[in-house]
XYZ file of C-alpha atoms in Angstrom:
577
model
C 153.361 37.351 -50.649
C 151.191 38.709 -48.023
C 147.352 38.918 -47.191
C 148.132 42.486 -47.506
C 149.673 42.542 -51.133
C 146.993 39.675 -52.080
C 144.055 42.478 -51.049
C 145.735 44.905 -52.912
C 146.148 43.059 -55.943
C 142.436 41.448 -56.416
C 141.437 45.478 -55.995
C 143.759 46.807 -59.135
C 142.854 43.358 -61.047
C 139.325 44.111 -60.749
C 139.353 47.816 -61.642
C 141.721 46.709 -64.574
C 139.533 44.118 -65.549
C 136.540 46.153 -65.664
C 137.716 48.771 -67.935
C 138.457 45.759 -69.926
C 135.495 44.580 -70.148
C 133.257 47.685 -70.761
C 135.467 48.217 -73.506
C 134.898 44.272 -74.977
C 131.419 44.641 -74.446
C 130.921 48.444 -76.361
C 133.101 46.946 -78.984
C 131.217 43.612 -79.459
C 127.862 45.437 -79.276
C 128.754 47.614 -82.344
C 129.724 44.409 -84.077
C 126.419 42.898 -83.460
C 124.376 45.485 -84.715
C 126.705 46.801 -88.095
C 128.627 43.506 -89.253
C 131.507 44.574 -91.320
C 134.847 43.205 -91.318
C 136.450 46.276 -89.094
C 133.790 46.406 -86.434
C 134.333 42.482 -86.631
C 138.440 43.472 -86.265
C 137.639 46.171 -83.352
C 135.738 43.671 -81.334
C 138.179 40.869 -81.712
C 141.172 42.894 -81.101
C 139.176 44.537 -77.691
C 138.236 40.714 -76.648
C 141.944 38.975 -77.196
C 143.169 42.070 -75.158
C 140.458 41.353 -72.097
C 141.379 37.515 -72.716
C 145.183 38.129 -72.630
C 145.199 40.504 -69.713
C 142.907 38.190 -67.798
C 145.298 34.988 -68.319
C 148.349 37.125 -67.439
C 146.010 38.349 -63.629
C 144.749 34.646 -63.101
C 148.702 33.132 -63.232
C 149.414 35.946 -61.137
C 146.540 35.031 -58.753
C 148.172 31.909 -58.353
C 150.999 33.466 -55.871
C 148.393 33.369 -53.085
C 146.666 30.327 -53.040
C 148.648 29.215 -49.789
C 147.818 32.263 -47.765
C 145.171 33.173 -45.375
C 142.913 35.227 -46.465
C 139.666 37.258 -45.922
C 136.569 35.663 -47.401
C 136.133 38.073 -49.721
C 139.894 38.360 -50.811
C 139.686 34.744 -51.556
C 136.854 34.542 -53.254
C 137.581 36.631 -55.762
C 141.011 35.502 -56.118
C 139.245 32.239 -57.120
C 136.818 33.397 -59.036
C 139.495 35.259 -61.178
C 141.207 31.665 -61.676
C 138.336 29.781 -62.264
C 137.184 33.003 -64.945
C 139.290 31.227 -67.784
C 137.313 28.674 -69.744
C 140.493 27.898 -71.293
C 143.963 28.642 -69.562
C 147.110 28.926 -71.563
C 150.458 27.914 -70.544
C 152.945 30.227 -69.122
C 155.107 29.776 -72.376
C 154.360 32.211 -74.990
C 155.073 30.277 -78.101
C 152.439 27.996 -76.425
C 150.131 30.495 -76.038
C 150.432 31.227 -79.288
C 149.865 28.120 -80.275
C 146.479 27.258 -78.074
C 145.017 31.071 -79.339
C 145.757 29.603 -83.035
C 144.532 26.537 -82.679
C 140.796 27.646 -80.786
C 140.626 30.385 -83.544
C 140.951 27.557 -86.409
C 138.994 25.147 -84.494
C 136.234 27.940 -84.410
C 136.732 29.072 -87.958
C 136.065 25.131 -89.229
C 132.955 24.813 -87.228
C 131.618 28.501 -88.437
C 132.571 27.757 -92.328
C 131.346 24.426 -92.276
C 129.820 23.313 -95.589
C 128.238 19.085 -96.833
C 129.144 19.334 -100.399
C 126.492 16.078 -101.618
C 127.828 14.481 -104.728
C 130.864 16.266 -105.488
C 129.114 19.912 -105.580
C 130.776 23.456 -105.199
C 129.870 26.532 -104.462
C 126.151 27.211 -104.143
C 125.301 23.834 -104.091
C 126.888 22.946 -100.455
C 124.446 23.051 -97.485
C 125.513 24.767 -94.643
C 124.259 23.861 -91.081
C 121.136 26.240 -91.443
C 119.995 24.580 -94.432
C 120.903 21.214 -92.652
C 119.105 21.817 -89.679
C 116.173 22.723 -91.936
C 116.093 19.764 -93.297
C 116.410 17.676 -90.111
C 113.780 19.937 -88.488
C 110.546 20.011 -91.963
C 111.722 16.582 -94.083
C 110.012 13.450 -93.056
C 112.141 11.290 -95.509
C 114.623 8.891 -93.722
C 116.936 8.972 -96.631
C 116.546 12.369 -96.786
C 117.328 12.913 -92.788
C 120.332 10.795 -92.823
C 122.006 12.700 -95.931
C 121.706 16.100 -93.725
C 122.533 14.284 -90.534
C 125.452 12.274 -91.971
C 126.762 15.641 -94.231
C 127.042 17.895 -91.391
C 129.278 15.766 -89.473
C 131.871 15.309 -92.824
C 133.070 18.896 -91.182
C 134.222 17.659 -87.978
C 137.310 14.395 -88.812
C 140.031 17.680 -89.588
C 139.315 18.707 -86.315
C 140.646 16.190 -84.507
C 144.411 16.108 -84.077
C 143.686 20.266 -83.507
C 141.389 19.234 -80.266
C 143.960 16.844 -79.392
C 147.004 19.301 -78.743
C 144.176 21.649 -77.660
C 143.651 19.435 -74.823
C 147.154 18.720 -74.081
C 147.942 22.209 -74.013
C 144.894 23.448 -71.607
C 145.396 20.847 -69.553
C 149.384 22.231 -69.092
C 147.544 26.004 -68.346
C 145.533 24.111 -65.850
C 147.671 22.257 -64.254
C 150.157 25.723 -63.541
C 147.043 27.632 -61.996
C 147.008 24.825 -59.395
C 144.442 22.085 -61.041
C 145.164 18.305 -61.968
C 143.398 19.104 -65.357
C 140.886 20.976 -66.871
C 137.773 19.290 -66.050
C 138.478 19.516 -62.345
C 139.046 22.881 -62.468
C 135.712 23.660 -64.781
C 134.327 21.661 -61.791
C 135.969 23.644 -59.461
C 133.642 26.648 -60.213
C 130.661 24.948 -58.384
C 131.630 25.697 -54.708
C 131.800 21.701 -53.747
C 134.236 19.530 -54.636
C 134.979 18.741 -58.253
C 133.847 15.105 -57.176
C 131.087 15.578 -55.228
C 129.496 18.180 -58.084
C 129.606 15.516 -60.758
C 128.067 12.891 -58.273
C 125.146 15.602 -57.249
C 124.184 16.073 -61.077
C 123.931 12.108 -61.447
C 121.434 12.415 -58.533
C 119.270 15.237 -60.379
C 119.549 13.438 -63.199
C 118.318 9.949 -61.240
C 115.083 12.128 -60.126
C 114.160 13.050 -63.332
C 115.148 9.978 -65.373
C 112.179 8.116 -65.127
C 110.196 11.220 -66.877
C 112.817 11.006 -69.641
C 112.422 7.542 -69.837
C 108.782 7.693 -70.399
C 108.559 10.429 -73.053
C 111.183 8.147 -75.201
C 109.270 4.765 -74.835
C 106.232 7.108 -76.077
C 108.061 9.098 -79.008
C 109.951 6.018 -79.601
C 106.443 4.184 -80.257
C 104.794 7.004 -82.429
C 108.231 7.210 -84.734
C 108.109 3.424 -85.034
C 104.403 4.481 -86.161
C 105.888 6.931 -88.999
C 108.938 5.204 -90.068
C 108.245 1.509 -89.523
C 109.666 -1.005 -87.076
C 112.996 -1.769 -89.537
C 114.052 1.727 -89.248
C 112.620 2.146 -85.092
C 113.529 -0.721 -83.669
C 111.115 -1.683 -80.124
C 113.345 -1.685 -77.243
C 116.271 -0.237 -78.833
C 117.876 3.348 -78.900
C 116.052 5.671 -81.031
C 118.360 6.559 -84.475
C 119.320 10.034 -83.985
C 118.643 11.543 -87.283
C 115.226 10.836 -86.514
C 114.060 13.534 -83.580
C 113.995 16.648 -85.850
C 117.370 18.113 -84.504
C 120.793 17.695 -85.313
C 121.766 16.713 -82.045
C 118.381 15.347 -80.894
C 119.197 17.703 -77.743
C 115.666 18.983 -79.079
C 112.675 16.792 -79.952
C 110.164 19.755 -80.512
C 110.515 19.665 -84.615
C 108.774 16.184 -84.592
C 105.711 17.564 -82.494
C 103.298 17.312 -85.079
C 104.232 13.254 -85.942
C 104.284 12.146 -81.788
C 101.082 14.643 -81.221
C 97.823 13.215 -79.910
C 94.552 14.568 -81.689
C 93.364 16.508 -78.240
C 97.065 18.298 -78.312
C 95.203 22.001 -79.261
C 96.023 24.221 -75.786
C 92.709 26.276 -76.695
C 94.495 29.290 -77.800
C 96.900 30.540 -80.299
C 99.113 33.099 -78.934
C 101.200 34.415 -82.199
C 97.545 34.923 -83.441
C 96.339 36.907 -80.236
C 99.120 39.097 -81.013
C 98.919 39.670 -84.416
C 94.947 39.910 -84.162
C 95.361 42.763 -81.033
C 97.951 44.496 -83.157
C 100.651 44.525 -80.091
C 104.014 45.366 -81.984
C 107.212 44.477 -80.691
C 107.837 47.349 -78.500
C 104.480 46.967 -76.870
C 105.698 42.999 -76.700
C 108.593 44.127 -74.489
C 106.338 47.134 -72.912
C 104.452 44.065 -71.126
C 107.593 42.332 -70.407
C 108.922 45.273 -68.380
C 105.094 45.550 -66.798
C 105.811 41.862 -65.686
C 108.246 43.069 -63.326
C 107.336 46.142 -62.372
C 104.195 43.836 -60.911
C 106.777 42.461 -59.106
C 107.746 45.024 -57.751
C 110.918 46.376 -59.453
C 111.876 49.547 -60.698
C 111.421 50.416 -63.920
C 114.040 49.867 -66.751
C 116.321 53.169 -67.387
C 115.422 55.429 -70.391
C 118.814 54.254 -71.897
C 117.233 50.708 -72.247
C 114.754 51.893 -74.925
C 117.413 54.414 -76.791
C 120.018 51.638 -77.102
C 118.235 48.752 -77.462
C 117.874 46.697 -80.636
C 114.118 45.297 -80.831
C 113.349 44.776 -84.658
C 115.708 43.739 -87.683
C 116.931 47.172 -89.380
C 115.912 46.995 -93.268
C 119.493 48.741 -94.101
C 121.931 46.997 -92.580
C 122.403 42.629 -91.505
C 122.976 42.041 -87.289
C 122.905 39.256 -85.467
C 119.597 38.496 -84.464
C 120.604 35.667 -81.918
C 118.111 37.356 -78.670
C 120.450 38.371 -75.913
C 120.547 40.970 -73.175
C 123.341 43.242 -72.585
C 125.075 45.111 -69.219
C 127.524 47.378 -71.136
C 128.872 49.362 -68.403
C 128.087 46.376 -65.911
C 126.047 49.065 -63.856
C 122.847 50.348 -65.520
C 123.370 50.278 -69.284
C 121.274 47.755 -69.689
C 120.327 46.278 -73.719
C 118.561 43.664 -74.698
C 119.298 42.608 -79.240
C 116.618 41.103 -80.705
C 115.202 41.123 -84.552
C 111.423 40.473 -82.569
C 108.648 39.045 -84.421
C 104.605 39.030 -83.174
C 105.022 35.097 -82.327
C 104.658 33.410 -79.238
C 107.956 32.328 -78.924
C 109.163 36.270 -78.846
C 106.944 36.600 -76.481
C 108.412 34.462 -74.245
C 111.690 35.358 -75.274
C 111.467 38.832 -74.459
C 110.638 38.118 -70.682
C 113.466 36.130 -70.273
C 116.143 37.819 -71.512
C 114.628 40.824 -69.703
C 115.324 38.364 -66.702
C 118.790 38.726 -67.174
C 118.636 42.557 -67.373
C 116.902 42.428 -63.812
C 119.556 40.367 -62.465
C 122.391 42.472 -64.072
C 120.787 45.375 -61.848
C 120.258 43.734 -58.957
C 123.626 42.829 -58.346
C 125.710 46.502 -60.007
C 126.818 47.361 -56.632
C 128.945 44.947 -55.755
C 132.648 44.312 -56.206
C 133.387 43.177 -60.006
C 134.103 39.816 -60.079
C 130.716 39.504 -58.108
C 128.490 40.878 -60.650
C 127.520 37.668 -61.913
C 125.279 34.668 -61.206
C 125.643 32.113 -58.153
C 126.779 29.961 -60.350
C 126.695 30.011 -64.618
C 123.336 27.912 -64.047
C 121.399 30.607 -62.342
C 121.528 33.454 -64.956
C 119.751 31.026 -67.829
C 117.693 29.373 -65.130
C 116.175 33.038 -63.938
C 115.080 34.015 -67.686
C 113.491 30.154 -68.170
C 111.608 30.908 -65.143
C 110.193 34.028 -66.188
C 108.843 32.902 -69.233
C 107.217 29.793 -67.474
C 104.938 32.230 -65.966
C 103.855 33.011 -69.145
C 100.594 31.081 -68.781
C 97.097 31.290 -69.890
C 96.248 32.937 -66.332
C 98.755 35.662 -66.943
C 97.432 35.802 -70.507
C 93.618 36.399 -68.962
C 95.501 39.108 -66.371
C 96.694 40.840 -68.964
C 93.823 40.900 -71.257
C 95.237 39.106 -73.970
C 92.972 35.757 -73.374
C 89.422 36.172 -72.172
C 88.879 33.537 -70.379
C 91.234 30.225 -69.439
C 91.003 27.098 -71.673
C 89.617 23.890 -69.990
C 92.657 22.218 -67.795
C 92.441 19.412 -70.416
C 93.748 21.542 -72.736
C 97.113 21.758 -70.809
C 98.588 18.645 -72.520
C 99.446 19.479 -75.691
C 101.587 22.552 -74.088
C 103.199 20.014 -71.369
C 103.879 17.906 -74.426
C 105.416 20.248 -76.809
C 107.249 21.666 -73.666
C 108.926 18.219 -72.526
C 109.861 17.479 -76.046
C 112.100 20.580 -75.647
C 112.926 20.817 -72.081
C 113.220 16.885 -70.864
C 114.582 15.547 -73.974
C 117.241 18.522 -73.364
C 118.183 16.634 -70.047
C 120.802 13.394 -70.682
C 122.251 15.614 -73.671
C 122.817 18.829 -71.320
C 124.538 16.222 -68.833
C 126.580 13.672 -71.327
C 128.706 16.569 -73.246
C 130.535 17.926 -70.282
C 130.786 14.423 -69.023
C 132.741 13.075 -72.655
C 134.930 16.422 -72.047
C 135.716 15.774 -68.298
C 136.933 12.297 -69.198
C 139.138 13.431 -72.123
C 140.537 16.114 -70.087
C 141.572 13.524 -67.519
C 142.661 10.883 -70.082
C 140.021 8.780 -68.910
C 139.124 8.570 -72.502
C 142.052 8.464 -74.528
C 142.304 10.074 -78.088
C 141.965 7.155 -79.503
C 138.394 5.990 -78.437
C 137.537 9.782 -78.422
C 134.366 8.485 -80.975
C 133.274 5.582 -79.624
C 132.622 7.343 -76.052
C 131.260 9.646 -77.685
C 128.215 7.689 -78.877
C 128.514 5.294 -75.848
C 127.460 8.091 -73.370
C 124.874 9.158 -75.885
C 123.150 5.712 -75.887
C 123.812 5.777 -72.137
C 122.241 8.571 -71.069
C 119.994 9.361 -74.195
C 119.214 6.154 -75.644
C 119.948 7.543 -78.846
C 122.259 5.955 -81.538
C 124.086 6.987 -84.497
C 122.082 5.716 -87.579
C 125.413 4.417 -89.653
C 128.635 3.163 -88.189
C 130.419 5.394 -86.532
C 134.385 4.744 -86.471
C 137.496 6.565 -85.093
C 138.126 8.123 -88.753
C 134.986 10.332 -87.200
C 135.080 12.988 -84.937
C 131.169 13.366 -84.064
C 132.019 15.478 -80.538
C 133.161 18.299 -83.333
C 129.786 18.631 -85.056
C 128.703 20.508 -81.927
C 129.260 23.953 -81.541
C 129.858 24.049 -78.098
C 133.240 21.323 -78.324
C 135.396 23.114 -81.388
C 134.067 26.310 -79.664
C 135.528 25.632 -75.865
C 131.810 26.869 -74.712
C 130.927 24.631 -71.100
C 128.023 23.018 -71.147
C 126.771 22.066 -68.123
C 125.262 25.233 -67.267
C 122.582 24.366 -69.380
C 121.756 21.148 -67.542
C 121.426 22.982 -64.329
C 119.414 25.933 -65.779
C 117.032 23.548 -67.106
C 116.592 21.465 -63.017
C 117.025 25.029 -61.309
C 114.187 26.960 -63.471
C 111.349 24.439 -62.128
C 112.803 24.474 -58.502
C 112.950 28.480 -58.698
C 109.137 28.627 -60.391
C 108.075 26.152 -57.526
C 109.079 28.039 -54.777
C 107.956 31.279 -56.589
C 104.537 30.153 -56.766
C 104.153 29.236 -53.040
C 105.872 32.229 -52.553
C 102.900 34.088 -54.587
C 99.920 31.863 -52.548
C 99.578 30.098 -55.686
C 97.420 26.543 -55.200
C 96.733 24.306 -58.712
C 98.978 22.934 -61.154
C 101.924 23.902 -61.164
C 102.212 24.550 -64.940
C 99.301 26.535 -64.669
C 100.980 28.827 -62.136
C 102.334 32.476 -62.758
C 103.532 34.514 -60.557
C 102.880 37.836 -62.178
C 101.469 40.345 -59.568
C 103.217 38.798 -56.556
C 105.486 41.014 -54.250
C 106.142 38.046 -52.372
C 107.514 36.431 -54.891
C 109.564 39.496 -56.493
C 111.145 39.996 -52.854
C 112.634 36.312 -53.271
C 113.840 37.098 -56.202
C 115.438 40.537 -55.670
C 116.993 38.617 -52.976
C 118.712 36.019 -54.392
C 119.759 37.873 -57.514
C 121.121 40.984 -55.315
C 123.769 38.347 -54.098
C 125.440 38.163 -57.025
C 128.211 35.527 -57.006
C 129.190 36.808 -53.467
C 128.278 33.768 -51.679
C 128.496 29.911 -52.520
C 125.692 28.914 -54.563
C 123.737 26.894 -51.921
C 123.306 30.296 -49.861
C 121.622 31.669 -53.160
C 119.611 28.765 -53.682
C 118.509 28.940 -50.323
C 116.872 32.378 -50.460
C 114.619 31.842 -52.969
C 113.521 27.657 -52.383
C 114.010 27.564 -48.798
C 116.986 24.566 -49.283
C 120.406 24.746 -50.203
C 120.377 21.227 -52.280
C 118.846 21.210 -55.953
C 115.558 19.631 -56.439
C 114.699 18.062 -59.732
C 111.339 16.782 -58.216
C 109.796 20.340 -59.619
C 110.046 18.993 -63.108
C 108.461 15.791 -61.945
C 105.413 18.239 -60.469
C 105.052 20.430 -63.352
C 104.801 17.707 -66.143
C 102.721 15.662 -63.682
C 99.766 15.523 -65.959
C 101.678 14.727 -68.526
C 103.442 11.787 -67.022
C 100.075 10.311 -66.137
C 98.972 10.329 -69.582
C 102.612 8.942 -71.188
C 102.187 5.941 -68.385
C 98.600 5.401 -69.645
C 100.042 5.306 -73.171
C 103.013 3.318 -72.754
C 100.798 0.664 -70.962
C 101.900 -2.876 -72.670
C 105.319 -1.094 -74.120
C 108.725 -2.358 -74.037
C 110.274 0.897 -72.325
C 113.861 1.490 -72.131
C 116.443 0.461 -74.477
């Protein structure tokens, strides 16, 4: 092969693959909105020919990694590679095999049912009703029959996620990679060993905070439950944090809450009260940016979008935003309801719209984030500007509440956002080490729960034994999702807000910043998002905080009032566990 021939062929695999796409992406979008069994068909059928065609380009890719090429020949030839969450073997019959076994892997998590007591039918509990329970009951026994139930669905999956790993791995291994993890790794523009050690140096910066906010919640649970059931000084039992995961500890708000936790205003109310509708809620989310200086949306974006639950038909009302023809047809899907979590909702998935346009111009396999951090990170950094100021700007608050009122926010906030942290970290980590047979099938459990008490300091409330398969109870392992984007979205949103609001002139709390009204601040962002996935990640992060190297220390800054107040109340505690 020649530099030539390699040009040529990352130019036809592009315009191949974006036909492809647009056609997976119209197809899925019906499915969303009309859920039958043949738009569920069509949009299956138009995704497994996208995924096929884009295993087939990737092995093909492979033919040039020894040449020297043009930067942005080889960049794209990478980023085709490194596009496969899950590469199949050159063998058909294994192929086969792998699409079988992900579709059945999928098909057990999605039709997963606790049947308590030897019930049928009606009387299982699926993982909504579950969750429920974790999230509203405040009876231990109660919490550990949901928490315990849910994870009955996972033990069959097991010898499945075995060969599923043995037979990635094999995929991997033929596009060039030693396993999988190191080539999910690869996708970070560093080494696949130097990107796992700079995410345990984030997480160092922000451990401390984390460490804190469990001592306190840890305290207030031993409070509610008793010192048999919390132990002082020891993990905290995970059934007990409101979530089924306890990646979440904002269900259990109201139990760790201090009486002065009332932020002065109710925003769901304001809403309702002023009568603004969901299409005025996204009305103001578009005037967000336009303050920023960007264009407005296209009139296609209010034809085609979905804003409010149709009465004659079920869709998925999961929020997401939507590039169909990865140019300008830009959608968000949302079933929106006048509440303050809509609210914020709808200005960051509008975030992603924004960056979908910024970056339509360039070659294909560019139109996407820096890296899979950045896209989630952009939205989450909108909607922290969504902040009593902004609310005052905007006339839905008269006046700001008292800065005293700022804790109960910071506190709900880091309940959901810090206690996301050593979770967002620990799952890729138990994947990277099973890809690598690090950890071996047979202790697949117990590391498992030894990176959760680890990084988490969370336990399993029963024993937990190999005849388990806990890993499987989360979507994101059956389902072959990555995870660690998530971890990074949640570091990068505070370091993008930060430099945002110094950007904008802003002086005061950070928490208290928004940047609504700045063009400083929307040129740093038009920016960084115009570069797409053109240039390494660093070069991206640059633009819009001045530094190429992550900065967890924003977090630190933002909940700074609220640290202050967790040290004051852990004063005499036995912290850590």
């Amino acid at each position: 092969p020649t530099a030539a021939e390699a040009a040529e062929f990352i130019d036809r695999s592009e315009a191949e693959l974006l036909d492809l796409v647009i056609d997976a992406e119209r197809a899925a979008w019906v499915q969303a909105n009309f859920i039958t069994h043949d738009t569920q068909e069509i949009a299956a059928a138009a995704g497994e020919k996208l995924l096929g065609r884009s295993v087939e380009l990737a092995q093909e890719a492979a033919r040039y990694d020894d040449l020297e090429l043009p930067y942005d020949v080889r960049r794209r030839i990478d980023l085709l590679k490194l596009g496969l969450t899950l590469p199949a073997p050159g063998d058909a019959d294994k192929t086969g095999e792998l699409t079988r076994i992900t579709t059945e892997l999928e098909a057990m998590y999605g039709t997963g049912k606790y049947c308590p007591d030897g019930a049928t039918g009606d009387d299982c509990l699926d993982l909504l009703e579950l969750e429920r329970i974790l999230a509203e009951s405040r009876d231990p026994d109660e919490l550990l029959m949901a928490w315990t139930g849910w994870r009955t669905i996972s033990p069959p999956m097991r010898p499945l996620y075995r060969r599923m790993v043995e037979l990635a791995n094999e995929g991997a291994r033929e596009l060039g990679y030693s396993d999988l993890g190191v080539m999910w790794r690869s996708k970070y523009d560093m080494e696949p060993d130097a990107f796992a050690a700079e995410l345990e140096r984030l997480w160092g910066q922000v451990q401390p905070l984390y460490t804190a906010l469990h001592c306190y919640v840890r305290a207030e649970l031993q409070e509610q439950y008793g010192a048999d059931v919390v132990p002082s000084g020891e993990p905290i039992p995970a059934h007990l944090l409101g979530n089924m995961w306890a990646q979440s500890w904002a269900n259990v708000f109201e139990l760790v809450a201090p009486a002065s936790a009332d932020p002065g205003y109710d925003l769901t109310r304001i809403l309702r009260d002023q009568q603004i509708d969901p299409l005025a809620m996204v009305r103001q989310g578009e005037a967000f940016f336009s303050s920023l200086g960007f264009e407005p949306l296209p009139d296609t974006f209010w034809e085609r979008s979905l804003f409010v639950k149709p009465e004659d038909r079920e869709v998925v009302c999961h929020a997401s935003a939507w590039d169909v023809d990865q140019v300008n047809d830009l959608r968000i899907k949302m079933c929106i309801q006048q509440t303050a979590e809509d609210f914020q909702t709808i200005h960051h998935e509008l975030g992603h719209n924004y960056y979908q346009r910024a970056y339509n111009e360039l070659p294909f396999l560019y139109r996407n984030s820096a890296n899979d951090g950045f896209h989630e990170a952009l939205g989450d950094t909108v909607a922290l500007s969504v902040t009593p100021p902004y609310l005052v700007e905007i006339g839905y608050l008269d006046e700001e509440p008292p800065a005293d009122k700022d804790l109960g926010l910071l506190l709900r906030d880091a309940l959901d956002k810090v206690a996301f942290l050593p979770f967002g970290l620990l799952i890729d980590q138990w994947r990277w080490g099973v890809f690598s047979g690090e950890i071996s099938p047979e202790e697949y459990n117990q590391a498992w729960w030894d990176l959760r008490e680890k990084y988490q300091g969370v336990t399993a409330p029963v024993a937990r034994s190999e005849a388990h398969f806990d890993p499987g109870a989360k979507y994101h392992i059956p389902g072959n999702t990555p995870y660690m984007r998530y971890f990074l979205a949640h570091i990068l949103e505070f370091d993008f807000h930060r430099a945002l609001c110094a950007a904008a002139g802003f002086e005061g709390p950070l928490n208290r910043c928004t940047i609504y009204g700045s063009d400083e601040a929307g040129e740093k962002l038009q920016q960084m998002m115009a570069m797409g996935a053109s240039r390494p990640w660093p070069e991206a992060l640059e633009a819009i905080t001045g530094s190429p190297q992550m900065d967890a220390s924003a977090i630190l800054e933002y909940f700074a009032p609220l640290g202050t107040w967790l040290d004051e109340q852990n004063q005499g505690r036995q912290c850590g566990w």
